[in-house]
Short mmCIF file of C-alpha atoms in Angstrom, two decimals:
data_model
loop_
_atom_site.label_atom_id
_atom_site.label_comp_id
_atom_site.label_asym_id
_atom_site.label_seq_id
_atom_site.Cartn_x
_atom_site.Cartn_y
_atom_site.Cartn_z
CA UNK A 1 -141.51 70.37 -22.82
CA UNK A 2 -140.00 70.67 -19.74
CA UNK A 3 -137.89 68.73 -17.44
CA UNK A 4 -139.39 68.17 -13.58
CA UNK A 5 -136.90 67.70 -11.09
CA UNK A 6 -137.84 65.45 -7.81
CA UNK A 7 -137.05 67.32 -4.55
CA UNK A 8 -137.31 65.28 -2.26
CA UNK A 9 -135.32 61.58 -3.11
CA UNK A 10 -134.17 60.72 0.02
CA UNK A 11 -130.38 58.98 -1.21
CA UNK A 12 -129.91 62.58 -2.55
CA UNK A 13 -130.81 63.79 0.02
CA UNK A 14 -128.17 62.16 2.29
CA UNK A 15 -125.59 63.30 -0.40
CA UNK A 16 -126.67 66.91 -0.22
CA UNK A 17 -126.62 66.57 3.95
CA UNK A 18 -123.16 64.41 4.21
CA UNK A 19 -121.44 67.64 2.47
CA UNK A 20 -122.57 70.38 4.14
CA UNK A 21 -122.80 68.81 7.38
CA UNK A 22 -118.93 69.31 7.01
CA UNK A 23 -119.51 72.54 8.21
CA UNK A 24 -121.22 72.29 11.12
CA UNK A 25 -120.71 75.39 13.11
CA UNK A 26 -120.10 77.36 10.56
CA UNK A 27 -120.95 80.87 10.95
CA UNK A 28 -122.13 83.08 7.95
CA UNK A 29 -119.43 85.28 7.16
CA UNK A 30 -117.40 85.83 4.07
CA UNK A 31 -113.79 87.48 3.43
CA UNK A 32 -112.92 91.04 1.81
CA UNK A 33 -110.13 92.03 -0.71
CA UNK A 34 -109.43 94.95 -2.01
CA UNK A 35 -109.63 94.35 -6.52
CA UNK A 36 -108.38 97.04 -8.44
CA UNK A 37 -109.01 98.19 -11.86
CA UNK A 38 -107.12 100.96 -13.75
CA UNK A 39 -109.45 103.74 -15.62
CA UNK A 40 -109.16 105.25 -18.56
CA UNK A 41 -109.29 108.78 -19.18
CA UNK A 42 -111.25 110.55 -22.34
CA UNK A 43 -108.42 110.66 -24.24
CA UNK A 44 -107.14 107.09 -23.66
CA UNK A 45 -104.63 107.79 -20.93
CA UNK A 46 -104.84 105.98 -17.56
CA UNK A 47 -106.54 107.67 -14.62
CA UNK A 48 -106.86 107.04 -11.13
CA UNK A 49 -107.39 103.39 -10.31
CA UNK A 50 -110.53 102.50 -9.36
CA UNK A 51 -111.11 99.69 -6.38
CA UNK A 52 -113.89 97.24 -6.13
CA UNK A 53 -114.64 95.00 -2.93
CA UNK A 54 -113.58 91.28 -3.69
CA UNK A 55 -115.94 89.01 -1.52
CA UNK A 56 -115.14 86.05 -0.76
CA UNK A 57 -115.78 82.47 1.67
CA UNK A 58 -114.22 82.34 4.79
CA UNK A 59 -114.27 79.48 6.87
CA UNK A 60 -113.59 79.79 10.82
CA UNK A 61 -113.99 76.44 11.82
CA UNK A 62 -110.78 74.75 13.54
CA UNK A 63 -109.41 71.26 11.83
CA UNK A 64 -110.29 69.78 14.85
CA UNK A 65 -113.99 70.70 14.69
CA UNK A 66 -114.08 69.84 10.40
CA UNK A 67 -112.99 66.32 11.96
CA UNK A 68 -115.83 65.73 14.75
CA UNK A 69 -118.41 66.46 11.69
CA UNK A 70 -116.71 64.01 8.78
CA UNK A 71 -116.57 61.74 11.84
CA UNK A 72 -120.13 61.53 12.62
CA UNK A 73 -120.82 61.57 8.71
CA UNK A 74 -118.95 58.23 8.73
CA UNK A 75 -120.31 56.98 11.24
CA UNK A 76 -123.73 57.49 10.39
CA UNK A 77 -122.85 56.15 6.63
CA UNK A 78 -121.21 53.00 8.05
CA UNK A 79 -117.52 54.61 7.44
CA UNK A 80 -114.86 53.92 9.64
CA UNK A 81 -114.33 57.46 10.95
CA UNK A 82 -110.73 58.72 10.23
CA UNK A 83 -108.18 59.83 13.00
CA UNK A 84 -107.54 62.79 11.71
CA UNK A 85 -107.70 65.18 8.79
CA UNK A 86 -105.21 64.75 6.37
CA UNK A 87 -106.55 67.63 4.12
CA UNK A 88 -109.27 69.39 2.98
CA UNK A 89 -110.43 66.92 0.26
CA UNK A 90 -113.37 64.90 0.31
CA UNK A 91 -115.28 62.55 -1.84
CA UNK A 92 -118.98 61.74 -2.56
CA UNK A 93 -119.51 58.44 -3.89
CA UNK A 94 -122.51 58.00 -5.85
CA UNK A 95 -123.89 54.86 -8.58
CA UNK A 96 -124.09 55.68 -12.26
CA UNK A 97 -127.32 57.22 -13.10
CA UNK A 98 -128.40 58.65 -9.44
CA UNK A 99 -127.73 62.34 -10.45
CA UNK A 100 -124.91 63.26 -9.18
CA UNK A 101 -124.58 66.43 -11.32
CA UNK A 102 -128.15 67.51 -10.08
CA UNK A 103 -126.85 66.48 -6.16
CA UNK A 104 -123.59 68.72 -5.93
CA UNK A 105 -125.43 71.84 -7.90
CA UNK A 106 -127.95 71.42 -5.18
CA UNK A 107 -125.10 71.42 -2.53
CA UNK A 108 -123.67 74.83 -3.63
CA UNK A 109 -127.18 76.34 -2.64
CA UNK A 110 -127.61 74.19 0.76
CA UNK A 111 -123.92 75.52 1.59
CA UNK A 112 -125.09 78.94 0.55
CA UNK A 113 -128.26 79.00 2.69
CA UNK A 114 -126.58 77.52 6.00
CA UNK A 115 -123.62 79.08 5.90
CA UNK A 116 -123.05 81.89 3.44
CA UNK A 117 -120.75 80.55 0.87
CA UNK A 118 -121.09 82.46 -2.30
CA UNK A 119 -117.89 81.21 -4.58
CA UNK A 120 -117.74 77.38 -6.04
CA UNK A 121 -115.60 76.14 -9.17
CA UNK A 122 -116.90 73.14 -10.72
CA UNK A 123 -113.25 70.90 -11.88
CA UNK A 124 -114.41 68.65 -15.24
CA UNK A 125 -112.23 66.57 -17.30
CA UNK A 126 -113.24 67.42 -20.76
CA UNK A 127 -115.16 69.95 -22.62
CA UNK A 128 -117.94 67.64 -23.18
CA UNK A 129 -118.81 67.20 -19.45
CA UNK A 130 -117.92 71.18 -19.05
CA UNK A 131 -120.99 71.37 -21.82
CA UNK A 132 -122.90 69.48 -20.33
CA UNK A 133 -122.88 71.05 -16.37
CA UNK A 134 -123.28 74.25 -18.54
CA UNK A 135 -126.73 72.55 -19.62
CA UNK A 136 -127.43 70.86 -16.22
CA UNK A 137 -127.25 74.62 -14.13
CA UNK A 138 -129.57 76.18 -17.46
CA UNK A 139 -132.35 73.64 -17.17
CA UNK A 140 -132.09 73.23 -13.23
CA UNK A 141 -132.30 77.29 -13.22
CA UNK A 142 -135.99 77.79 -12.58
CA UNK A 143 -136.29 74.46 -10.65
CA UNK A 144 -133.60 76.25 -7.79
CA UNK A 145 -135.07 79.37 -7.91
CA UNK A 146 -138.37 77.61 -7.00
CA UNK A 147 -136.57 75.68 -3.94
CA UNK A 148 -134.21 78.35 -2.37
CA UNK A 149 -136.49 81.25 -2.63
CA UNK A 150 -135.59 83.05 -5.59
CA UNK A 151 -131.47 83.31 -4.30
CA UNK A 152 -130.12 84.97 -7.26
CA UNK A 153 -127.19 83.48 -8.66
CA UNK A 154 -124.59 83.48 -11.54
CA UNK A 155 -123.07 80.65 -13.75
CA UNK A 156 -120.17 80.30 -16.47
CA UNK A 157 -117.74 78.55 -18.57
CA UNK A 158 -113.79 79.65 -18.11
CA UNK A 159 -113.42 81.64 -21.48
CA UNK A 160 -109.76 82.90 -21.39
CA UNK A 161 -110.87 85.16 -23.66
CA UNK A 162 -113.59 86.62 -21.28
CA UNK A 163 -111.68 87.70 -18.13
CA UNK A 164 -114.09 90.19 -17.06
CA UNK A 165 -116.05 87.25 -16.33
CA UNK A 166 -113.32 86.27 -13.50
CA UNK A 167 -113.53 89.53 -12.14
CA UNK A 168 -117.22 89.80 -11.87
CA UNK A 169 -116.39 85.88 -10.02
CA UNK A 170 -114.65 87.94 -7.59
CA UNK A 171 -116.50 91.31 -6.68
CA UNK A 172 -120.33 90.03 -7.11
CA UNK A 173 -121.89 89.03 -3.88
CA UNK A 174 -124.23 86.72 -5.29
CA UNK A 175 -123.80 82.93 -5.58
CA UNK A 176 -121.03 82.60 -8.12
CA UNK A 177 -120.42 79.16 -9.73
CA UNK A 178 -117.49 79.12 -12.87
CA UNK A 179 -117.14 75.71 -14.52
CA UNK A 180 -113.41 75.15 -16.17
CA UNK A 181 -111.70 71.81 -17.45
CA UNK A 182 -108.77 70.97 -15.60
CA UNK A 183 -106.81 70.96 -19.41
CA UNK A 184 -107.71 74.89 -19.07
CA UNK A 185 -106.20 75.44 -15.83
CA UNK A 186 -103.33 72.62 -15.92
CA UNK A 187 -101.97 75.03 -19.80
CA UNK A 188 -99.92 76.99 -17.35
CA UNK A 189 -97.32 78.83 -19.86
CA UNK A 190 -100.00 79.21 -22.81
CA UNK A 191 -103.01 80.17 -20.40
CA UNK A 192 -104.40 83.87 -19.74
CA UNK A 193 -105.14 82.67 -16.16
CA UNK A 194 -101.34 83.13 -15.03
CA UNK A 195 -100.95 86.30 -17.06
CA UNK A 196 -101.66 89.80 -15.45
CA UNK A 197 -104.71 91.73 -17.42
CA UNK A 198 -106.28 95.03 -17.57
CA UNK A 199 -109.66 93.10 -17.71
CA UNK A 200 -108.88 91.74 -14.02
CA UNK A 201 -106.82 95.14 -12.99
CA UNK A 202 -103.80 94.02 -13.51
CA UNK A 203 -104.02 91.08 -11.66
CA UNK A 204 -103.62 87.43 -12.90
CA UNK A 205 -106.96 86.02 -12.78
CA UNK A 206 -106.23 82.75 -10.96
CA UNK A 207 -105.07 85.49 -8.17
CA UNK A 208 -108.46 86.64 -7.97
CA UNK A 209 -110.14 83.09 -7.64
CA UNK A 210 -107.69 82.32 -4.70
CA UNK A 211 -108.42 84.96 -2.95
CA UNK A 212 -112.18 84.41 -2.90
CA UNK A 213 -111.19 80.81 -1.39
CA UNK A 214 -113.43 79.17 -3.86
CA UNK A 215 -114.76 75.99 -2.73
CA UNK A 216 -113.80 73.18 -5.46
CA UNK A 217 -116.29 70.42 -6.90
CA UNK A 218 -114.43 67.99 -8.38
CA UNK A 219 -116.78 65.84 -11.20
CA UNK A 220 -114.86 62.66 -12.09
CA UNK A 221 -112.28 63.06 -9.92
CA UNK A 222 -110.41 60.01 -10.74
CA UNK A 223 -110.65 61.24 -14.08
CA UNK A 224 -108.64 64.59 -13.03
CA UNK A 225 -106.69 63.90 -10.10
CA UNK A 226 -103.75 63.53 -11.32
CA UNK A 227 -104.06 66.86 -13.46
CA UNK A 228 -105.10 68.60 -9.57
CA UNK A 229 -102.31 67.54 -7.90
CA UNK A 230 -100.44 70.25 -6.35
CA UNK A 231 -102.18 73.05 -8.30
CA UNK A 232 -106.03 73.22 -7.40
CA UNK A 233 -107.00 70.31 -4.85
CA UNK A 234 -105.22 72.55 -2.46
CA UNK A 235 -107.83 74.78 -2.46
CA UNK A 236 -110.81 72.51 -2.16
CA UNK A 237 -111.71 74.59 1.07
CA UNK A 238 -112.67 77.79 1.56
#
């Protein structure tokens, strides 16, 4: 049996739209970083380093221009439109039960196909919800394949234990979307994130992720926020 997905509801519709009319604007571009990894020689000895390209989103739109869009966005949601932009966080409200899992997946492919973006970390509160976005993006696979043209794309869980994973995150310049739990990136002094690694090339992974100025979904966020604070929600923005 499988699972058919409706296209075409109109309230998700306006969810989708209110997001990525953020960007407005926006022109498709992306940034460049140099990664490095160290080689091995044949008899176990380190060789010359070898470089990758690190691609990442880049956003060229002024504060000023971000704040003419969310205005209209209130406006046309009945909002009172905000005098200016306090930061680059901003919330979705949805009802129980509308599918909001299945509304900000299909964002990171509407962002993709206006304007480019490539690199999105989904922020969950527990490792039940991580499971269960892990399920949402393999059952919704075939279904976005079907809508966006066959856009190839990439999905998974933080492993610490998997860092290659990060650096793949980094270099590939397909549509890359890593789901952590905030517990996993909050375990500062006991997490492989903040330590440098020869998977990564040398580099501390959470490096890597910043530099591809990931743009941050947030699931529950009154159920993380406080764990955020001053350590990811500052780069909710590419």
């Amino acid at each position: 049996m499988k699972i058919r997905f409706e296209p075409d509801l109109d309230f998700q519709l306006q969810a989708v739209d209110a997001v990525c009319d953020l960007f407005r604007g926006q022109e498709a571009c992306r940034t460049e970083f140099t990664v490095t990894r160290a080689g091995v020689d044949s008899v176990g000895r380190f060789a010359f380093a070898e470089s990758d390209l690190g691609i990442g989103n880049r956003l060229i739109l002024l504060d000023d221009d971000v704040l003419a869009n969310l205005n209209e966005i209130q406006l046309r949601n009945g909002l009172p439109p905000s005098e200016s932009l306090a930061s680059g966080d901003f919330t979705v409200e949805m009802e129980t039960g509308t599918g909001k899992t299945y509304v900000y997946l299909r964002t990171i492919f509407e962002l993709n196909k206006r304007y480019g973006f490539t690199k999105f970390v989904v922020v969950v509160p527990s490792v039940a919800i991580k499971e269960g976005v892990y399920k949402s993006l393999q059952i919704t696979e075939d279904h976005f394949h079907a809508l966006y043209s066959g856009v190839p794309f990439e999905y998974f869980l933080y492993d610490s234990v998997k860092l290659g994973q990060v650096r793949n995150f980094a270099t590939s310049p397909q549509i890359q979307i890593m789901v952590v739990t905030v517990g996993a990136i909050n375990k500062k002094d006991v997490n492989n994130l903040y330590k440098d690694s020869e998977k990564t090339g040398g580099e501390r992974p959470i490096d890597l992720i910043k530099a591809t100025y990931p743009i941050l979904i947030v699931d529950e966020p009154q159920s993380v926020d406080g764990g955020l604070r001053d350590r990811v929600r500052r780069r909710s923005t590419p």
